[in-house]
């Protein structure tokens, strides 16, 4: 369990006095708490674990996610390694005010005409000269390694860009968002997740909630 930006906000506010401004900027896009595995980059998110989290009264919402790096390929630009995050949009909106960050198009990650949707960082979109409705290909690092050892073509996944976003971030965030199940297929993480983001009722209680989580999970 790691504390998000809540602790950082308290430290910053001591120096500059703009607590409300900083809180609004940083907590707009970051979870209050995040659960990750220290043993590996993925873990099973079981129904039992979900119930234990739901039973903690301070937790208002939770959203599991899958993340990793992949090669983004587009026929009219150079290939680029990007950070990919797979989410369930309905859950994600309850934890992060991400809908306010959409700058063009929509956050539609569903499958349309046999192609899943993608949301891409606006700066990355401009850098690669991409547009809404363009189709791009993602190849995971693990998939490329497997193709080298098994002497086969790497498995690629095609996505359609449905929207772009702009965020204020203090750490490296996702370059592209796709549906969580699509990300599990891309990174070969069947039934596992990279982490769980949490929104709590009062950020001042982040440390005490963290202790509850460590005792429960």
mmCIF file of C-alpha atoms in Angstrom:
data_model
loop_
_atom_site.group_PDB
_atom_site.id
_atom_site.type_symbol
_atom_site.label_atom_id
_atom_site.label_comp_id
_atom_site.label_asym_id
_atom_site.label_seq_id
_atom_site.Cartn_x
_atom_site.Cartn_y
_atom_site.Cartn_z
ATOM 1 C CA UNK A 1 0.000 0.000 0.000
ATOM 2 C CA UNK A 2 1.440 3.359 -0.961
ATOM 3 C CA UNK A 3 0.157 6.809 -0.087
ATOM 4 C CA UNK A 4 -0.665 8.998 -3.067
ATOM 5 C CA UNK A 5 -0.304 12.757 -3.154
ATOM 6 C CA UNK A 6 -2.031 13.428 0.178
ATOM 7 C CA UNK A 7 1.243 13.384 2.142
ATOM 8 C CA UNK A 8 3.026 15.523 -0.456
ATOM 9 C CA UNK A 9 0.245 18.110 -0.315
ATOM 10 C CA UNK A 10 0.720 18.641 3.414
ATOM 11 C CA UNK A 11 4.465 19.193 2.943
ATOM 12 C CA UNK A 12 4.004 21.638 0.064
ATOM 13 C CA UNK A 13 1.361 23.648 1.879
ATOM 14 C CA UNK A 14 3.788 24.406 4.716
ATOM 15 C CA UNK A 15 6.094 26.218 2.306
ATOM 16 C CA UNK A 16 3.794 28.096 -0.020
ATOM 17 C CA UNK A 17 0.436 28.421 1.687
ATOM 18 C CA UNK A 18 -1.528 27.525 -1.439
ATOM 19 C CA UNK A 19 -2.976 24.337 0.008
ATOM 20 C CA UNK A 20 -6.325 24.529 -1.745
ATOM 21 C CA UNK A 21 -4.750 25.269 -5.131
ATOM 22 C CA UNK A 22 -2.216 22.454 -4.843
ATOM 23 C CA UNK A 23 -4.811 20.023 -3.567
ATOM 24 C CA UNK A 24 -7.075 20.778 -6.500
ATOM 25 C CA UNK A 25 -4.294 20.377 -9.064
ATOM 26 C CA UNK A 26 -2.723 17.209 -7.723
ATOM 27 C CA UNK A 27 -5.656 15.271 -6.337
ATOM 28 C CA UNK A 28 -7.702 15.940 -9.470
ATOM 29 C CA UNK A 29 -5.838 13.185 -11.303
ATOM 30 C CA UNK A 30 -4.196 11.112 -8.573
ATOM 31 C CA UNK A 31 -5.779 8.564 -6.226
ATOM 32 C CA UNK A 32 -5.644 9.091 -2.473
ATOM 33 C CA UNK A 33 -4.154 5.632 -1.947
ATOM 34 C CA UNK A 34 -2.803 2.932 -4.215
ATOM 35 C CA UNK A 35 -2.410 -0.789 -3.574
ATOM 36 C CA UNK A 36 0.474 -2.520 -5.356
ATOM 37 C CA UNK A 37 2.370 -5.771 -4.924
ATOM 38 C CA UNK A 38 5.938 -5.579 -3.627
ATOM 39 C CA UNK A 39 6.649 -9.126 -4.838
ATOM 40 C CA UNK A 40 5.689 -8.817 -8.505
ATOM 41 C CA UNK A 41 4.176 -6.450 -11.046
ATOM 42 C CA UNK A 42 0.745 -8.127 -10.886
ATOM 43 C CA UNK A 43 -1.573 -9.843 -8.418
ATOM 44 C CA UNK A 44 -5.001 -11.459 -8.272
ATOM 45 C CA UNK A 45 -7.814 -9.060 -7.393
ATOM 46 C CA UNK A 46 -10.313 -11.494 -5.932
ATOM 47 C CA UNK A 47 -13.895 -10.994 -4.849
ATOM 48 C CA UNK A 48 -12.783 -11.587 -1.266
ATOM 49 C CA UNK A 49 -10.248 -8.765 -1.504
ATOM 50 C CA UNK A 50 -12.852 -6.451 -3.032
ATOM 51 C CA UNK A 51 -15.239 -7.187 -0.149
ATOM 52 C CA UNK A 52 -12.544 -6.481 2.435
ATOM 53 C CA UNK A 53 -11.883 -3.116 0.825
ATOM 54 C CA UNK A 54 -15.596 -2.314 0.624
ATOM 55 C CA UNK A 55 -15.937 -3.020 4.344
ATOM 56 C CA UNK A 56 -13.521 -0.201 5.217
ATOM 57 C CA UNK A 57 -15.887 2.760 5.751
ATOM 58 C CA UNK A 58 -13.403 5.458 4.694
ATOM 59 C CA UNK A 59 -13.042 3.984 1.194
ATOM 60 C CA UNK A 60 -15.556 5.635 -1.135
ATOM 61 C CA UNK A 61 -14.465 4.127 -4.456
ATOM 62 C CA UNK A 62 -11.899 1.745 -5.931
ATOM 63 C CA UNK A 63 -10.607 1.082 -9.436
ATOM 64 C CA UNK A 64 -8.254 -1.724 -10.424
ATOM 65 C CA UNK A 65 -5.952 -1.174 -13.389
ATOM 66 C CA UNK A 66 -3.387 -2.902 -15.595
ATOM 67 C CA UNK A 67 -0.287 -1.086 -16.800
ATOM 68 C CA UNK A 68 2.900 -1.659 -18.738
ATOM 69 C CA UNK A 69 5.045 -0.374 -21.570
ATOM 70 C CA UNK A 70 4.293 -1.142 -25.202
ATOM 71 C CA UNK A 71 5.468 -0.145 -28.645
ATOM 72 C CA UNK A 72 2.955 2.092 -30.415
ATOM 73 C CA UNK A 73 3.165 1.811 -34.198
ATOM 74 C CA UNK A 74 1.490 4.053 -36.765
ATOM 75 C CA UNK A 75 2.114 3.783 -40.479
ATOM 76 C CA UNK A 76 2.741 7.517 -40.968
ATOM 77 C CA UNK A 77 5.117 8.135 -38.041
ATOM 78 C CA UNK A 78 8.000 6.581 -36.133
ATOM 79 C CA UNK A 79 7.267 3.850 -33.604
ATOM 80 C CA UNK A 80 7.336 4.951 -29.962
ATOM 81 C CA UNK A 81 7.444 3.204 -26.584
ATOM 82 C CA UNK A 82 4.519 4.398 -24.469
ATOM 83 C CA UNK A 83 3.130 3.779 -20.997
ATOM 84 C CA UNK A 84 -0.213 1.982 -21.304
ATOM 85 C CA UNK A 85 -2.895 1.837 -18.619
ATOM 86 C CA UNK A 86 -5.901 -0.434 -18.866
ATOM 87 C CA UNK A 87 -8.944 0.772 -16.950
ATOM 88 C CA UNK A 88 -12.647 0.273 -16.431
ATOM 89 C CA UNK A 89 -13.929 3.799 -17.259
ATOM 90 C CA UNK A 90 -16.938 3.579 -14.929
ATOM 91 C CA UNK A 91 -14.734 2.652 -11.960
ATOM 92 C CA UNK A 92 -11.936 5.023 -12.919
ATOM 93 C CA UNK A 93 -14.207 8.074 -13.020
ATOM 94 C CA UNK A 94 -15.245 7.429 -9.418
ATOM 95 C CA UNK A 95 -11.634 7.578 -8.229
ATOM 96 C CA UNK A 96 -10.107 10.144 -10.604
ATOM 97 C CA UNK A 97 -11.844 13.201 -12.073
ATOM 98 C CA UNK A 98 -10.516 12.153 -15.439
ATOM 99 C CA UNK A 99 -13.584 13.158 -17.452
ATOM 100 C CA UNK A 100 -12.572 16.791 -16.872
ATOM 101 C CA UNK A 101 -9.256 16.125 -18.653
ATOM 102 C CA UNK A 102 -10.739 15.072 -22.009
ATOM 103 C CA UNK A 103 -9.628 17.704 -24.537
ATOM 104 C CA UNK A 104 -10.891 16.148 -27.779
ATOM 105 C CA UNK A 105 -13.229 13.302 -28.663
ATOM 106 C CA UNK A 106 -14.596 10.984 -25.974
ATOM 107 C CA UNK A 107 -13.418 8.378 -23.485
ATOM 108 C CA UNK A 108 -14.937 5.492 -25.418
ATOM 109 C CA UNK A 109 -12.790 2.398 -24.954
ATOM 110 C CA UNK A 110 -15.457 -0.029 -26.135
ATOM 111 C CA UNK A 111 -15.173 -2.298 -29.180
ATOM 112 C CA UNK A 112 -16.681 -0.783 -32.325
ATOM 113 C CA UNK A 113 -16.458 -2.496 -35.700
ATOM 114 C CA UNK A 114 -14.196 -5.090 -34.065
ATOM 115 C CA UNK A 115 -11.742 -2.405 -32.910
ATOM 116 C CA UNK A 116 -11.304 -1.368 -29.253
ATOM 117 C CA UNK A 117 -10.962 2.304 -28.403
ATOM 118 C CA UNK A 118 -7.954 4.234 -27.135
ATOM 119 C CA UNK A 119 -7.479 7.552 -25.346
ATOM 120 C CA UNK A 120 -4.111 9.201 -25.948
ATOM 121 C CA UNK A 121 -2.159 12.004 -24.303
ATOM 122 C CA UNK A 122 -2.592 15.201 -26.325
ATOM 123 C CA UNK A 123 1.141 15.961 -26.479
ATOM 124 C CA UNK A 124 1.881 12.437 -27.683
ATOM 125 C CA UNK A 125 -0.896 12.723 -30.233
ATOM 126 C CA UNK A 126 0.630 15.906 -31.661
ATOM 127 C CA UNK A 127 4.151 14.477 -31.583
ATOM 128 C CA UNK A 128 3.094 11.467 -33.675
ATOM 129 C CA UNK A 129 0.759 13.546 -35.872
ATOM 130 C CA UNK A 130 -2.235 11.408 -34.945
ATOM 131 C CA UNK A 131 -5.915 12.270 -35.291
ATOM 132 C CA UNK A 132 -9.216 11.049 -33.904
ATOM 133 C CA UNK A 133 -10.303 7.789 -35.609
ATOM 134 C CA UNK A 134 -6.735 6.918 -36.655
ATOM 135 C CA UNK A 135 -5.816 3.279 -36.084
ATOM 136 C CA UNK A 136 -2.611 2.349 -34.260
ATOM 137 C CA UNK A 137 -0.986 -0.911 -33.202
ATOM 138 C CA UNK A 138 0.352 -1.839 -29.748
ATOM 139 C CA UNK A 139 2.978 -4.541 -29.171
ATOM 140 C CA UNK A 140 3.982 -5.452 -25.627
ATOM 141 C CA UNK A 141 7.616 -5.958 -24.631
ATOM 142 C CA UNK A 142 6.847 -9.475 -23.385
ATOM 143 C CA UNK A 143 5.201 -10.320 -26.688
ATOM 144 C CA UNK A 144 8.232 -9.127 -28.628
ATOM 145 C CA UNK A 145 10.617 -11.109 -26.398
ATOM 146 C CA UNK A 146 8.528 -14.247 -26.857
ATOM 147 C CA UNK A 147 8.574 -13.820 -30.629
ATOM 148 C CA UNK A 148 12.387 -13.694 -30.576
ATOM 149 C CA UNK A 149 12.753 -16.856 -28.494
ATOM 150 C CA UNK A 150 10.049 -18.779 -30.342
ATOM 151 C CA UNK A 151 10.966 -17.454 -33.810
ATOM 152 C CA UNK A 152 7.441 -16.243 -34.516
ATOM 153 C CA UNK A 153 5.835 -12.939 -35.376
ATOM 154 C CA UNK A 154 4.908 -10.825 -32.317
ATOM 155 C CA UNK A 155 1.206 -10.619 -31.592
ATOM 156 C CA UNK A 156 -0.068 -7.116 -32.247
ATOM 157 C CA UNK A 157 -3.276 -5.425 -31.145
ATOM 158 C CA UNK A 158 -5.000 -2.744 -33.210
ATOM 159 C CA UNK A 159 -6.839 0.169 -31.581
ATOM 160 C CA UNK A 160 -8.821 3.155 -32.805
ATOM 161 C CA UNK A 161 -8.099 6.563 -31.259
ATOM 162 C CA UNK A 162 -11.356 7.904 -29.816
ATOM 163 C CA UNK A 163 -10.098 10.875 -27.823
ATOM 164 C CA UNK A 164 -7.184 12.821 -26.333
ATOM 165 C CA UNK A 165 -6.582 14.206 -22.859
ATOM 166 C CA UNK A 166 -4.479 16.773 -21.026
ATOM 167 C CA UNK A 167 -3.439 16.339 -17.396
ATOM 168 C CA UNK A 168 -1.412 18.050 -14.696
ATOM 169 C CA UNK A 169 0.871 15.297 -13.375
ATOM 170 C CA UNK A 170 3.725 15.259 -10.846
ATOM 171 C CA UNK A 171 4.929 11.817 -11.912
ATOM 172 C CA UNK A 172 5.029 9.878 -15.160
ATOM 173 C CA UNK A 173 1.504 8.883 -16.059
ATOM 174 C CA UNK A 174 -0.084 6.839 -18.778
ATOM 175 C CA UNK A 175 0.564 7.843 -22.358
ATOM 176 C CA UNK A 176 -2.485 5.936 -23.564
ATOM 177 C CA UNK A 177 -5.554 4.427 -21.919
ATOM 178 C CA UNK A 178 -7.293 1.293 -23.165
ATOM 179 C CA UNK A 179 -9.928 -1.030 -21.725
ATOM 180 C CA UNK A 180 -8.661 -3.131 -18.817
ATOM 181 C CA UNK A 181 -9.512 -6.473 -20.438
ATOM 182 C CA UNK A 182 -7.719 -5.413 -23.623
ATOM 183 C CA UNK A 183 -4.662 -4.517 -21.525
ATOM 184 C CA UNK A 184 -4.765 -7.914 -19.811
ATOM 185 C CA UNK A 185 -4.614 -9.565 -23.228
ATOM 186 C CA UNK A 186 -1.871 -7.224 -24.436
ATOM 187 C CA UNK A 187 0.369 -7.856 -21.419
ATOM 188 C CA UNK A 188 -0.707 -11.490 -20.932
ATOM 189 C CA UNK A 189 -2.018 -10.761 -17.428
ATOM 190 C CA UNK A 190 -5.152 -12.885 -17.415
ATOM 191 C CA UNK A 191 -7.255 -12.330 -14.257
ATOM 192 C CA UNK A 192 -4.538 -10.191 -12.636
ATOM 193 C CA UNK A 193 -4.089 -6.441 -12.133
ATOM 194 C CA UNK A 194 -1.148 -4.098 -11.575
ATOM 195 C CA UNK A 195 -2.782 -2.171 -8.760
ATOM 196 C CA UNK A 196 -5.913 -0.719 -7.190
ATOM 197 C CA UNK A 197 -6.535 3.021 -6.847
ATOM 198 C CA UNK A 198 -8.628 4.186 -3.903
ATOM 199 C CA UNK A 199 -10.608 7.324 -3.157
ATOM 200 C CA UNK A 200 -11.212 7.976 0.544
ATOM 201 C CA UNK A 201 -13.653 10.295 2.277
ATOM 202 C CA UNK A 202 -10.972 12.470 3.902
ATOM 203 C CA UNK A 203 -7.391 12.721 2.613
ATOM 204 C CA UNK A 204 -6.221 13.650 6.117
ATOM 205 C CA UNK A 205 -7.023 10.055 7.110
ATOM 206 C CA UNK A 206 -4.757 8.531 4.436
ATOM 207 C CA UNK A 207 -2.178 7.264 6.934
ATOM 208 C CA UNK A 208 -4.751 5.598 9.198
ATOM 209 C CA UNK A 209 -6.512 3.996 6.220
ATOM 210 C CA UNK A 210 -3.147 2.729 4.986
ATOM 211 C CA UNK A 211 -2.608 1.011 8.339
ATOM 212 C CA UNK A 212 -6.048 -0.599 8.105
ATOM 213 C CA UNK A 213 -5.251 -1.878 4.629
ATOM 214 C CA UNK A 214 -1.950 -3.374 5.739
ATOM 215 C CA UNK A 215 -3.692 -5.155 8.594
ATOM 216 C CA UNK A 216 -6.530 -6.409 6.382
ATOM 217 C CA UNK A 217 -4.860 -7.551 3.153
#
